[in-house]
Short mmCIF file of C-alpha atoms in Angstrom, two decimals:
data_model
loop_
_atom_site.label_atom_id
_atom_site.label_comp_id
_atom_site.label_asym_id
_atom_site.label_seq_id
_atom_site.Cartn_x
_atom_site.Cartn_y
_atom_site.Cartn_z
CA MET A 1 0.00 0.00 0.00
CA LYS A 2 1.38 3.35 -1.03
CA ARG A 3 1.34 6.11 1.55
CA VAL A 4 0.13 9.56 0.56
CA PRO A 5 1.75 12.37 2.46
CA ILE A 6 -0.71 14.18 4.72
CA ARG A 7 -0.04 17.55 3.07
CA ARG A 8 -1.04 16.26 -0.41
CA ALA A 9 -4.11 14.55 1.01
CA LEU A 10 -5.22 17.79 2.73
CA VAL A 11 -4.66 19.82 -0.45
CA ALA A 12 -6.72 17.30 -2.45
CA LEU A 13 -9.50 17.35 0.15
CA LEU A 14 -9.52 21.17 0.21
CA ALA A 15 -9.66 21.37 -3.60
CA THR A 16 -12.57 18.92 -3.71
CA THR A 17 -14.42 20.88 -1.03
CA VAL A 18 -13.92 24.20 -2.84
CA VAL A 19 -15.13 22.77 -6.16
CA ALA A 20 -18.18 21.18 -4.53
CA ALA A 21 -19.04 24.36 -2.62
CA GLY A 22 -18.56 26.48 -5.74
CA GLY A 23 -20.97 24.28 -7.69
CA ALA A 24 -23.55 24.56 -4.93
CA PHE A 25 -23.14 28.34 -4.87
CA VAL A 26 -23.68 28.60 -8.64
CA ALA A 27 -26.76 26.39 -8.47
CA ALA A 28 -28.24 28.41 -5.60
CA SER A 29 -27.54 31.72 -7.35
CA ALA A 30 -29.24 30.59 -10.56
CA GLN A 31 -32.33 29.44 -8.68
CA ALA A 32 -32.56 32.57 -6.52
CA ALA A 33 -32.76 35.06 -9.40
CA ALA A 34 -35.21 37.90 -8.82
CA VAL A 35 -38.23 37.83 -11.11
CA GLY A 36 -40.78 40.50 -11.84
CA CYS A 37 -42.66 42.27 -14.58
CA ARG A 38 -45.10 45.04 -15.32
CA VAL A 39 -47.62 45.02 -18.19
CA THR A 40 -49.14 48.15 -19.70
CA TRP A 41 -52.27 47.56 -21.79
CA LYS A 42 -53.53 50.34 -24.04
CA VAL A 43 -56.54 50.22 -26.35
CA THR A 44 -55.39 52.40 -29.25
CA SER A 45 -58.68 52.37 -31.14
CA GLN A 46 -62.10 50.84 -30.78
CA TRP A 47 -65.09 50.54 -33.10
CA ASN A 48 -68.41 48.59 -33.27
CA THR A 49 -67.04 45.13 -32.64
CA GLY A 50 -63.30 45.59 -32.99
CA PHE A 51 -60.32 47.19 -31.33
CA GLY A 52 -56.59 47.70 -31.56
CA ALA A 53 -54.28 47.32 -28.57
CA ASP A 54 -50.64 47.90 -27.66
CA VAL A 55 -49.10 45.78 -24.93
CA ALA A 56 -45.82 46.72 -23.25
CA VAL A 57 -43.98 44.29 -20.98
CA THR A 58 -41.28 45.68 -18.67
CA ASN A 59 -38.82 43.16 -17.24
CA LEU A 60 -38.13 44.01 -13.59
CA GLY A 61 -36.06 40.89 -12.88
CA GLU A 62 -33.06 39.12 -14.34
CA PRO A 63 -32.51 39.40 -18.13
CA LEU A 64 -34.80 37.23 -20.25
CA ASP A 65 -33.77 35.21 -23.27
CA GLY A 66 -37.23 34.58 -24.64
CA TRP A 67 -40.59 35.50 -23.17
CA THR A 68 -44.17 34.29 -23.19
CA LEU A 69 -46.97 36.54 -21.99
CA ARG A 70 -50.28 34.93 -20.97
CA TRP A 71 -53.64 36.43 -20.08
CA THR A 72 -57.33 35.59 -20.14
CA PHE A 73 -59.88 37.77 -21.85
CA PRO A 74 -62.74 38.48 -19.43
CA ALA A 75 -65.53 39.13 -21.97
CA GLY A 76 -65.00 36.81 -24.93
CA GLN A 77 -62.67 39.04 -26.94
CA THR A 78 -60.57 37.44 -29.68
CA VAL A 79 -57.25 38.33 -31.31
CA THR A 80 -57.49 38.54 -35.09
CA GLN A 81 -54.05 39.86 -36.06
CA ALA A 82 -50.79 40.59 -34.19
CA TRP A 83 -47.39 42.12 -34.85
CA ASN A 84 -44.05 41.90 -33.00
CA ALA A 85 -45.24 38.67 -31.30
CA THR A 86 -46.83 35.36 -32.22
CA VAL A 87 -50.26 35.27 -30.59
CA ASP A 88 -52.33 32.12 -30.09
CA GLN A 89 -55.72 31.86 -28.46
CA SER A 90 -57.70 28.93 -27.09
CA GLY A 91 -61.09 30.00 -25.78
CA SER A 92 -60.45 33.04 -23.62
CA ALA A 93 -56.81 32.09 -22.85
CA VAL A 94 -54.23 34.02 -24.90
CA THR A 95 -50.51 33.35 -25.30
CA ALA A 96 -48.13 35.86 -26.90
CA THR A 97 -44.57 34.71 -27.62
CA ASN A 98 -41.61 36.85 -28.59
CA ALA A 99 -40.61 37.42 -32.19
CA ALA A 100 -37.00 36.68 -33.17
CA HIS A 101 -36.01 40.36 -33.01
CA ASN A 102 -37.40 41.02 -29.50
CA ARG A 103 -36.44 37.77 -27.75
CA ALA A 104 -33.88 39.29 -25.34
CA VAL A 105 -35.23 41.65 -22.66
CA GLY A 106 -32.68 43.07 -20.24
CA THR A 107 -33.37 44.11 -16.67
CA GLY A 108 -35.45 47.29 -16.74
CA ALA A 109 -36.07 46.99 -20.50
CA THR A 110 -39.48 47.04 -22.14
CA VAL A 111 -40.68 45.05 -25.12
CA SER A 112 -43.97 45.74 -26.87
CA PHE A 113 -46.30 44.26 -29.44
CA GLY A 114 -49.69 45.09 -30.83
CA PHE A 115 -52.78 43.34 -32.07
CA ASN A 116 -56.26 43.81 -33.46
CA GLY A 117 -59.19 42.00 -31.92
CA THR A 118 -62.93 41.65 -31.80
CA TRP A 119 -65.39 42.12 -28.96
CA THR A 120 -69.13 41.96 -28.30
CA GLY A 121 -70.95 43.60 -25.42
CA SER A 122 -67.91 45.05 -23.65
CA ASN A 123 -64.13 45.20 -23.97
CA PRO A 124 -62.60 45.19 -20.46
CA THR A 125 -58.86 44.93 -19.85
CA PRO A 126 -57.62 41.52 -18.66
CA ALA A 127 -57.21 41.35 -14.87
CA SER A 128 -53.78 39.69 -14.73
CA PHE A 129 -50.80 38.71 -16.84
CA THR A 130 -47.90 36.29 -16.49
CA VAL A 131 -44.50 36.35 -18.15
CA ASN A 132 -42.74 33.00 -18.32
CA GLY A 133 -45.04 31.77 -15.56
CA THR A 134 -44.46 34.71 -13.20
CA THR A 135 -47.46 36.88 -12.33
CA CYS A 136 -46.79 40.49 -13.27
CA THR A 137 -47.38 42.58 -10.16
CA GLY A 138 -45.30 45.61 -11.07
CA GLY A 139 -42.59 44.59 -8.58
CA THR A 140 -40.01 41.86 -8.06
CA ALA A 141 -39.96 38.80 -5.90
CA SER A 142 -37.18 36.37 -5.15
CA PRO A 143 -38.08 32.70 -4.88
CA PRO A 144 -37.50 31.05 -1.50
CA PRO A 145 -33.92 29.88 -0.97
CA THR A 146 -33.20 26.25 -1.70
CA PRO A 147 -32.01 24.18 1.24
#
């Protein structure tokens, strides 16, 4: 059996501990990123049964590399045409996904898109929005720390 000097064994143990701790630190930092957003909804024009809207999403958290905005129309409105985002609708649930040119949204930056839609009876603004699964409250929140 070959003997390893104590000094080399301690150095190896210390190096292993530092690498393991560094990996844990990186994982914890990535999971503890602050998230937050603010959505501004503006009806730009409205007529008998149609309307135009501009939607601005401000990223209040860590930079985004791709975004998906979701909302639910409260009164049966439908999207008929959109620009600067791909918009899909299933029933009253709407999903808007970034275009190639506005995929990246830095901290504090705003991205916007517009659409035309139809309505009957009334045209209220949606009550809430989410970006990449985070509810937009106009502030930021950090997820709970991982153990």
